[in-house]
């Protein structure tokens, strides 16, 4: 079974630039998550999708972050414009559970550096 | 406790020694406790999911216990090996399905 795929793995941009991350979840997984992990902190949930609908985006900074899940499969997370404090690892995870309580399977993450 | 807390933040272990570390979590509305191992440049890997008070899980040399009444879990590594070097994350799921992570315990095993 193929795991969760993410790209790019690393990205360096200047502040005020835009960036997009891509995630391909495990086939058949209904729930998809984006997390932000800042150095020294635990992963923080940015947005949760159930199929192609948003379940929870309460911690997504909507003035600069946006996300979509195309046809309930792949997802993209965009930051526009980026700030220095957005430097972090962005993790995508998927779960077969529709209730959001099941085990989550993570991708390798995208390490973003904003200079 | 309102947040998931892990201690210590980091620890160094000599190869062959055993070690353990703690995860504290909110006991109200508790549904499940997850442990993940996250090696550098790799995906976080699920180790255990525990839901019942008193649960004990084991995977090779790694084991975990759960106390839902007092809100803590221990992870044990027996006979540490260099390949055990990683950050160990715990996460608590509440009854609404919301997952909250701790900051992790970074384990470095030296030969």
XYZ file of N, CA and C in Angstrom:
678
model
N 0.863 -1.203 0.000
C 0.000 0.000 0.000
C 0.890 1.240 0.000
N 0.691 2.137 -0.974
C 1.480 3.346 -1.041
C 1.075 4.252 0.113
N 2.078 4.987 0.620
C 1.820 5.883 1.735
C 1.339 7.236 1.262
N 1.269 8.181 2.198
C 0.885 9.552 1.888
C 2.068 10.234 1.211
N 1.815 10.834 0.059
C 2.874 11.513 -0.687
C 2.731 13.019 -0.531
N 3.871 13.691 -0.384
C 3.872 15.146 -0.297
C 4.983 15.703 -1.171
N 4.732 16.864 -1.731
C 5.787 17.567 -2.468
C 5.542 19.067 -2.389
N 6.616 19.866 -2.465
C 8.000 19.418 -2.455
C 8.421 18.977 -1.047
N 9.580 18.432 -0.893
C 10.069 18.043 0.429
C 10.682 19.235 1.149
N 11.281 20.135 0.395
C 11.915 21.316 0.970
C 11.593 22.527 0.081
N 11.443 23.663 0.724
C 11.173 24.893 -0.027
C 11.729 26.071 0.753
N 12.459 26.921 0.040
C 12.974 28.152 0.644
C 12.429 29.316 -0.163
N 11.771 30.249 0.501
C 11.221 31.422 -0.173
C 11.511 32.659 0.658
N 11.331 33.806 0.036
C 11.472 35.059 0.763
C 10.107 35.481 1.285
N 10.139 36.253 2.365
C 8.862 36.734 2.918
C 8.121 37.534 1.854
N 6.823 37.436 1.941
C 5.874 38.068 1.014
C 5.693 37.282 -0.286
N 6.497 36.242 -0.490
C 6.266 35.379 -1.650
C 5.151 34.389 -1.366
N 4.718 33.692 -2.403
C 3.672 32.680 -2.265
C 4.282 31.293 -2.405
N 3.603 30.311 -1.822
C 4.093 28.939 -1.914
C 2.888 28.001 -1.838
N 3.019 26.846 -2.477
C 1.943 25.848 -2.433
C 2.545 24.480 -2.183
N 1.825 23.700 -1.386
C 2.236 22.341 -1.073
C 1.151 21.387 -1.575
N 1.598 20.205 -1.956
C 0.674 19.218 -2.499
C 0.690 17.944 -1.668
N -0.467 17.315 -1.525
C -0.577 16.078 -0.774
C -1.469 15.091 -1.525
N -1.003 13.863 -1.620
C -1.800 12.772 -2.169
C -1.999 11.737 -1.071
N -3.198 11.582 -0.549
C -3.410 10.678 0.574
C -3.436 9.215 0.131
N -3.532 8.343 1.086
C -3.673 6.924 0.795
C -5.029 6.700 0.127
N -5.025 5.889 -0.912
C -6.242 5.656 -1.683
C -7.381 5.153 -0.795
N -8.526 5.802 -0.930
C -9.696 5.370 -0.170
C -9.867 6.049 1.175
N -8.869 6.796 1.608
C -8.981 7.477 2.901
C -9.876 8.704 2.769
N -10.910 8.740 3.606
C -11.907 9.800 3.512
C -11.430 11.109 4.143
N -10.617 11.004 5.164
C -10.250 12.196 5.939
C -8.815 12.605 5.652
N -8.609 13.880 5.458
C -7.274 14.415 5.169
C -7.021 15.596 6.090
N -5.794 15.654 6.609
C -5.396 16.692 7.571
C -4.149 17.407 7.077
N -4.068 18.694 7.359
C -2.832 19.461 7.230
C -2.429 19.953 8.618
N -1.164 19.708 8.963
C -0.608 20.162 10.234
C 0.580 21.077 9.968
N 0.791 21.995 10.896
C 1.983 22.845 10.903
C 2.799 22.506 12.143
N 4.069 22.157 11.926
C 4.917 21.834 13.076
C 6.095 22.802 13.113
N 6.024 23.734 14.052
C 7.103 24.694 14.257
C 8.135 24.064 15.173
N 9.401 24.343 14.914
C 10.504 23.737 15.674
C 10.270 23.888 17.174
N 10.348 22.757 17.884
C 10.186 22.790 19.340
C 8.750 22.655 19.808
N 7.819 22.589 18.874
C 6.404 22.454 19.228
C 5.825 21.195 18.590
N 4.667 20.771 19.085
C 3.983 19.649 18.461
C 3.239 20.093 17.222
N 2.920 19.156 16.345
C 2.125 19.498 15.158
C 0.788 20.128 15.555
N 0.420 21.188 14.851
C -0.837 21.886 15.100
C -1.745 21.715 13.898
N -2.973 21.273 14.126
C -3.913 21.077 13.032
C -4.287 22.404 12.391
N -4.111 22.484 11.071
C -4.536 23.671 10.329
C -5.929 23.467 9.755
N -6.138 22.321 9.113
C -7.422 22.080 8.472
C -7.651 20.582 8.339
N -8.927 20.191 8.468
C -9.337 18.805 8.317
C -10.437 18.736 7.265
N -10.255 17.841 6.295
C -11.253 17.608 5.255
C -11.898 16.242 5.473
N -13.193 16.177 5.242
C -13.906 14.911 5.158
C -14.400 14.820 3.727
N -13.791 13.899 2.955
C -13.975 13.876 1.498
C -13.552 15.251 0.961
N -14.385 16.009 0.315
C -13.930 17.310 -0.171
C -14.526 18.464 0.622
N -15.143 18.166 1.761
C -15.707 19.203 2.611
C -14.823 19.495 3.809
N -14.829 20.758 4.257
C -14.023 21.162 5.409
C -14.764 20.839 6.705
N -14.074 20.099 7.602
C -14.652 19.753 8.897
C -14.210 20.738 9.970
N -12.923 21.104 9.923
C -12.366 21.996 10.960
C -11.258 22.824 10.334
N -11.433 24.114 10.310
C -10.351 25.016 9.869
C -10.191 26.151 10.863
N -10.517 25.868 12.124
C -10.522 26.909 13.148
C -9.140 27.506 13.415
N -8.071 26.753 13.135
C -6.729 27.269 13.406
C -5.980 27.645 12.136
N -6.691 27.737 11.039
C -6.074 28.140 9.771
C -6.092 29.662 9.672
N -4.923 30.299 9.528
C -4.894 31.773 9.369
C -5.442 32.146 7.994
N -6.712 32.401 7.935
C -7.392 32.490 6.642
C -7.029 33.737 5.846
N -6.371 34.693 6.505
C -5.967 35.877 5.748
C -4.821 35.560 4.785
N -4.095 34.466 5.067
C -2.948 34.157 4.202
C -2.882 32.688 3.783
N -3.566 31.824 4.493
C -3.528 30.399 4.182
C -4.847 29.992 3.518
N -4.736 29.112 2.530
C -5.936 28.522 1.938
C -5.641 27.073 1.595
N -6.681 26.272 1.556
C -6.500 24.858 1.227
C -7.722 24.356 0.503
N -7.496 23.400 -0.372
C -8.608 22.756 -1.043
C -8.287 21.288 -1.244
N -9.353 20.508 -1.362
C -9.176 19.079 -1.613
C -9.969 18.763 -2.877
N -9.215 18.473 -3.921
C -9.793 18.298 -5.239
C -10.478 16.957 -5.353
N -11.790 16.987 -5.640
C -12.572 15.766 -5.869
C -12.426 14.790 -4.719
N -12.155 15.280 -3.524
C -12.052 14.413 -2.367
C -10.820 13.539 -2.345
N -9.793 13.893 -3.143
C -8.589 13.061 -3.161
C -7.381 13.932 -2.788
N -6.670 14.456 -3.812
C -5.487 15.280 -3.559
C -5.872 16.586 -2.872
N -4.873 17.161 -2.228
C -5.104 18.452 -1.567
C -3.919 19.370 -1.776
N -4.184 20.665 -1.825
C -3.121 21.669 -1.857
C -3.320 22.657 -0.719
N -2.218 23.089 -0.146
C -2.192 24.111 0.897
C -1.360 25.269 0.358
N -1.906 26.475 0.404
C -1.215 27.638 -0.135
C -1.020 28.688 0.936
N 0.112 29.364 0.861
C 0.393 30.487 1.744
C 0.699 31.693 0.855
N -0.060 32.772 1.089
C 0.122 33.955 0.248
C -0.348 35.200 1.002
N 0.535 36.101 1.393
C 1.984 36.044 1.295
C 2.597 35.384 2.538
N 3.771 34.828 2.383
C 4.420 34.146 3.499
C 5.073 35.147 4.454
N 5.098 34.766 5.734
C 5.790 35.534 6.757
C 6.899 34.678 7.351
N 7.820 35.339 8.044
C 8.944 34.614 8.643
C 8.457 33.515 9.593
N 7.366 33.804 10.327
C 6.880 32.837 11.323
C 6.190 31.628 10.692
N 6.064 31.623 9.357
C 5.496 30.450 8.688
C 6.542 29.354 8.466
N 7.783 29.643 8.799
C 8.831 28.618 8.684
C 8.480 27.447 9.598
N 8.330 26.278 9.002
C 7.847 25.115 9.744
C 7.874 23.904 8.828
N 7.563 22.745 9.401
C 7.295 21.552 8.602
C 5.787 21.431 8.451
N 5.336 21.251 7.227
C 3.901 21.101 6.957
C 3.643 19.623 6.655
N 2.878 19.011 7.535
C 2.588 17.585 7.445
C 1.178 17.364 6.915
N 1.052 16.414 6.025
C -0.260 15.972 5.567
C -0.490 14.565 6.122
N -1.696 14.294 6.536
C -2.043 12.972 7.050
C -3.410 12.578 6.502
N -3.642 11.279 6.404
C -4.957 10.814 6.001
C -5.399 9.687 6.920
N -6.695 9.484 6.974
C -7.261 8.460 7.843
C -8.448 7.810 7.151
N -8.577 6.485 7.330
C -9.738 5.826 6.730
C -11.026 6.090 7.495
N -10.902 6.594 8.725
C -12.061 6.776 9.585
C -12.819 8.034 9.217
N -14.115 7.903 9.053
C -14.918 9.075 8.736
C -15.216 9.898 9.971
N -15.057 9.284 11.139
C -15.353 10.004 12.378
C -14.167 10.806 12.869
N -13.026 10.669 12.199
C -11.845 11.427 12.596
C -11.162 10.890 13.832
N -11.525 9.666 14.252
C -10.905 9.142 15.467
C -9.907 8.036 15.181
N -9.820 7.628 13.933
C -8.959 6.503 13.608
C -7.515 6.908 13.488
N -6.696 5.915 13.241
C -5.271 6.144 13.113
C -5.002 7.032 11.908
N -4.067 7.942 12.074
C -3.682 8.828 10.995
C -2.349 8.383 10.423
N -2.252 8.448 9.109
C -1.036 8.062 8.389
C -0.429 9.336 7.809
N 0.832 9.557 8.137
C 1.477 10.817 7.779
C 2.367 10.696 6.561
N 2.457 11.798 5.832
C 3.459 11.935 4.803
C 4.768 12.408 5.409
N 5.834 12.535 4.594
C 7.143 12.926 5.122
C 7.252 14.416 5.449
N 6.269 15.200 5.013
C 6.283 16.623 5.331
C 7.021 17.466 4.304
N 6.712 18.752 4.318
C 7.430 19.744 3.520
C 8.053 20.729 4.500
N 9.370 20.851 4.435
C 10.051 21.798 5.320
C 10.150 23.138 4.611
N 9.466 24.135 5.134
C 9.444 25.479 4.555
C 10.330 26.412 5.360
N 11.211 27.107 4.666
C 12.023 28.147 5.285
C 11.690 29.464 4.611
N 11.276 30.444 5.403
C 10.954 31.777 4.900
C 12.049 32.722 5.373
N 12.712 33.369 4.404
C 13.844 34.252 4.760
C 13.476 35.720 4.564
N -5.194 19.627 33.465
C -4.334 19.783 32.293
C -5.198 20.100 31.074
N -4.826 21.174 30.355
C -5.590 21.567 29.178
C -4.925 21.116 27.894
N -3.579 20.990 27.955
C -2.831 20.633 26.756
C -2.117 19.308 26.964
N -1.649 18.751 25.855
C -0.842 17.533 25.924
C 0.607 17.955 26.193
N 1.191 17.390 27.222
C 2.544 17.749 27.602
C 3.415 16.509 27.660
N 4.629 16.640 27.172
C 5.559 15.517 27.199
C 6.830 15.915 27.939
N 7.351 14.957 28.677
C 8.618 15.196 29.373
C 9.420 13.904 29.444
N 10.772 14.019 29.395
C 11.480 15.275 29.183
C 11.402 15.717 27.723
N 11.912 16.903 27.439
C 11.933 17.395 26.058
C 12.928 16.585 25.234
N 14.036 16.199 25.867
C 15.025 15.377 25.177
C 15.765 14.534 26.194
N 16.320 13.440 25.719
C 17.141 12.616 26.599
C 18.163 11.836 25.777
N 19.298 11.607 26.412
C 20.379 10.846 25.811
C 20.498 9.529 26.553
N 20.558 8.445 25.791
C 20.596 7.110 26.375
C 21.793 6.350 25.808
N 22.452 5.623 26.664
C 23.554 4.775 26.210
C 22.968 3.501 25.599
N 23.567 3.051 24.511
C 23.106 1.819 23.876
C 23.030 0.689 24.895
N 21.908 -0.021 24.880
C 21.709 -1.125 25.809
C 20.929 -0.759 27.053
N 20.890 0.550 27.377
C 20.131 0.981 28.549
C 18.652 1.073 28.208
N 17.825 0.992 29.219
C 16.385 1.171 29.051
C 15.997 2.567 29.490
N 14.912 3.070 28.960
C 14.470 4.419 29.297
C 12.955 4.517 29.204
N 12.409 5.572 29.750
C 10.974 5.812 29.618
C 10.704 7.300 29.706
N 9.586 7.706 29.173
C 9.198 9.098 29.227
C 7.679 9.207 29.250
N 7.209 10.422 29.523
C 5.816 10.618 29.922
C 5.041 11.504 28.966
N 3.770 11.207 28.864
C 2.824 12.063 28.161
C 1.647 12.320 29.099
N 1.344 13.595 29.332
C 0.175 13.970 30.132
C -0.860 14.596 29.215
N -2.126 14.272 29.441
C -3.165 14.745 28.531
C -4.441 15.057 29.311
N -5.324 15.869 28.712
C -6.598 16.174 29.386
C -7.419 14.899 29.514
N -7.887 14.606 30.723
C -8.645 13.375 30.933
C -10.136 13.540 30.627
N -10.610 14.788 30.539
C -12.020 15.002 30.216
C -12.233 14.827 28.715
N -13.358 14.209 28.352
C -13.690 13.961 26.944
C -12.628 13.140 26.216
N -11.896 12.330 26.953
C -10.829 11.531 26.347
C -11.426 10.425 25.500
N -10.789 10.190 24.327
C -11.209 9.067 23.485
C -10.061 8.094 23.243
N -8.883 8.612 22.845
C -7.760 7.724 22.528
C -6.438 8.452 22.708
N -5.390 7.678 22.939
C -4.040 8.203 23.070
C -3.169 7.508 22.026
N -2.448 8.322 21.249
C -1.603 7.796 20.181
C -0.142 8.075 20.494
N 0.720 7.136 20.156
C 2.164 7.367 20.170
C 2.693 7.218 18.752
N 3.545 8.190 18.346
C 4.180 8.158 17.039
C 5.691 8.251 17.219
N 6.418 7.623 16.311
C 7.873 7.777 16.252
C 8.185 8.551 14.982
N 8.992 9.612 15.103
C 9.294 10.465 13.965
C 10.791 10.566 13.826
N 11.321 9.853 12.822
C 12.746 9.925 12.527
C 12.981 11.065 11.545
N 14.154 11.647 11.641
C 14.498 12.794 10.792
C 14.321 12.443 9.322
N 13.683 13.342 8.580
C 13.477 13.220 7.132
C 12.534 12.066 6.745
N 11.834 11.509 7.716
C 10.870 10.442 7.413
C 9.481 10.848 7.890
N 8.490 10.018 7.566
C 7.119 10.268 8.019
C 6.960 9.811 9.458
N 6.192 10.540 10.259
C 5.846 10.013 11.581
C 5.179 8.646 11.434
N 5.621 7.707 12.254
C 5.128 6.338 12.165
C 4.315 6.025 13.406
N 3.100 5.512 13.219
C 2.252 5.180 14.359
C 2.820 3.982 15.107
N 2.938 4.114 16.414
C 3.394 3.009 17.257
C 2.208 2.324 17.930
N 1.420 3.108 18.679
C 0.315 2.540 19.437
C -0.887 3.470 19.427
N -2.065 2.859 19.530
C -3.294 3.577 19.841
C -3.914 2.867 21.034
N -4.210 3.626 22.073
C -4.789 3.031 23.290
C -6.029 3.810 23.680
N -7.034 3.097 24.137
C -8.284 3.758 24.490
C -8.746 3.462 25.912
N -8.420 2.297 26.446
C -8.967 1.888 27.745
C -7.992 2.126 28.881
N -8.512 2.529 30.018
C -7.678 2.708 31.201
C -6.990 1.393 31.536
N -5.696 1.461 31.752
C -4.951 0.247 32.072
C -4.390 -0.468 30.851
N -4.725 0.032 29.653
C -4.198 -0.576 28.425
C -2.674 -0.631 28.473
N -2.148 -1.736 27.976
C -0.709 -1.849 27.774
C -0.504 -2.414 26.381
N 0.403 -1.760 25.624
C 0.684 -2.249 24.278
C 2.191 -2.470 24.161
N 2.582 -3.427 23.305
C 3.998 -3.737 23.139
C 4.285 -3.978 21.673
N 5.445 -3.462 21.239
C 5.892 -3.670 19.858
C 7.396 -3.833 19.915
N 7.829 -5.098 19.912
C 9.270 -5.352 20.032
C 9.775 -4.908 21.388
N 10.752 -4.009 21.389
C 11.345 -3.540 22.651
C 10.632 -2.303 23.200
N 9.624 -1.847 22.511
C 8.911 -0.633 22.920
C 7.541 -1.013 23.461
N 7.178 -0.423 24.590
C 5.863 -0.680 25.171
C 5.292 0.618 25.723
N 3.987 0.624 25.944
C 3.319 1.819 26.448
C 2.192 1.419 27.381
N 1.933 2.303 28.350
C 0.819 2.103 29.278
C -0.062 3.336 29.269
N -1.298 3.159 29.725
C -2.261 4.255 29.692
C -3.031 4.327 31.003
N -3.104 5.517 31.572
C -3.945 5.785 32.737
C -4.862 6.943 32.373
N -6.123 6.621 32.052
C -7.052 7.659 31.602
C -7.647 8.446 32.768
N -7.635 7.862 33.953
C -8.224 8.550 35.105
C -7.362 9.728 35.539
N -6.056 9.524 35.514
C -5.149 10.603 35.918
C -4.534 11.308 34.717
N -4.787 10.807 33.530
C -4.357 11.493 32.312
C -2.875 11.412 32.018
N -2.322 10.201 32.007
C -0.928 10.083 31.595
C -0.678 8.741 30.926
N 0.388 8.731 30.124
C 0.846 7.531 29.450
C 2.365 7.500 29.518
N 2.920 6.306 29.679
C 4.361 6.126 29.655
C 4.743 5.329 28.414
N 5.868 5.710 27.830
C 6.458 4.900 26.763
C 7.797 4.402 27.260
N 8.022 3.096 27.091
C 9.244 2.461 27.567
C 10.028 1.914 26.377
N 11.338 2.100 26.405
C 12.218 1.458 25.433
C 13.203 0.600 26.219
N 13.175 -0.693 25.925
C 14.034 -1.634 26.631
C 15.268 -1.923 25.791
N 16.456 -1.839 26.401
C 17.672 -2.142 25.662
C 17.835 -1.262 24.428
N 17.909 0.049 24.635
C 17.915 1.014 23.522
C 19.003 0.711 22.503
N 18.644 0.908 21.244
C 19.556 0.737 20.123
C 19.654 2.053 19.356
N 20.747 2.284 18.614
C 20.875 3.540 17.867
C 19.686 3.817 16.941
N 19.085 2.755 16.406
C 17.933 2.961 15.501
C 16.685 3.437 16.226
N 16.716 3.461 17.564
C 15.598 4.001 18.335
C 15.668 5.524 18.409
N 16.775 6.094 17.954
C 16.909 7.559 17.985
C 15.830 8.184 17.107
N 15.020 9.041 17.707
C 13.891 9.661 17.000
C 13.208 10.607 17.971
N 12.242 11.341 17.447
C 11.346 12.110 18.310
C 10.079 11.297 18.494
N 9.674 11.125 19.734
C 8.479 10.354 20.046
C 7.364 11.335 20.413
N 6.313 11.306 19.600
C 5.183 12.214 19.788
C 4.001 11.458 20.383
N 3.350 12.074 21.340
C 2.068 11.524 21.758
C 0.971 12.502 21.365
N -0.212 11.984 21.168
C -1.349 12.808 20.776
C -2.605 12.234 21.415
N -3.442 13.118 21.885
C -4.689 12.728 22.515
C -5.857 13.097 21.607
N -6.768 12.149 21.442
C -7.997 12.412 20.689
C -9.146 12.546 21.663
N -9.943 13.614 21.494
C -11.108 13.752 22.369
C -12.331 13.097 21.716
N -13.451 13.167 22.416
C -14.652 12.485 21.935
C -15.186 13.084 20.636
N -14.703 14.303 20.292
C -15.116 14.920 19.036
C -14.175 14.551 17.887
N -13.141 13.772 18.200
C -12.207 13.356 17.160
C -11.057 14.312 16.927
N -10.940 15.326 17.781
C -9.867 16.307 17.592
C -8.572 15.778 18.206
N -7.501 15.770 17.393
C -6.210 15.253 17.814
C -5.327 16.408 18.271
N -4.766 16.274 19.480
C -3.890 17.317 20.003
C -2.540 16.681 20.318
N -1.479 17.232 19.747
C -0.144 16.671 19.917
C 0.606 17.337 21.050
N 1.498 16.565 21.668
C 2.513 17.129 22.536
C 3.697 17.579 21.691
N 4.673 18.206 22.333
C 5.836 18.733 21.610
C 6.880 17.668 21.320
N 6.714 16.496 21.911
C 7.614 15.397 21.604
C 8.759 15.251 22.593
N 9.300 14.048 22.671
C 10.520 13.764 23.415
C 11.548 13.283 22.404
N 12.655 14.012 22.310
C 13.709 13.624 21.374
C 14.659 12.669 22.077
N 14.796 11.475 21.524
C 15.655 10.443 22.116
C 16.892 10.264 21.238
N 18.051 10.353 21.855
C 19.316 10.108 21.159
C 20.004 8.942 21.842
N 20.230 7.872 21.086
C 20.887 6.686 21.626
C 22.312 6.657 21.098
N 23.268 6.676 22.005
C 24.668 6.712 21.601
C 25.305 5.341 21.790
N 26.120 4.913 20.795
C 26.755 3.591 20.886
C 27.769 3.528 22.030
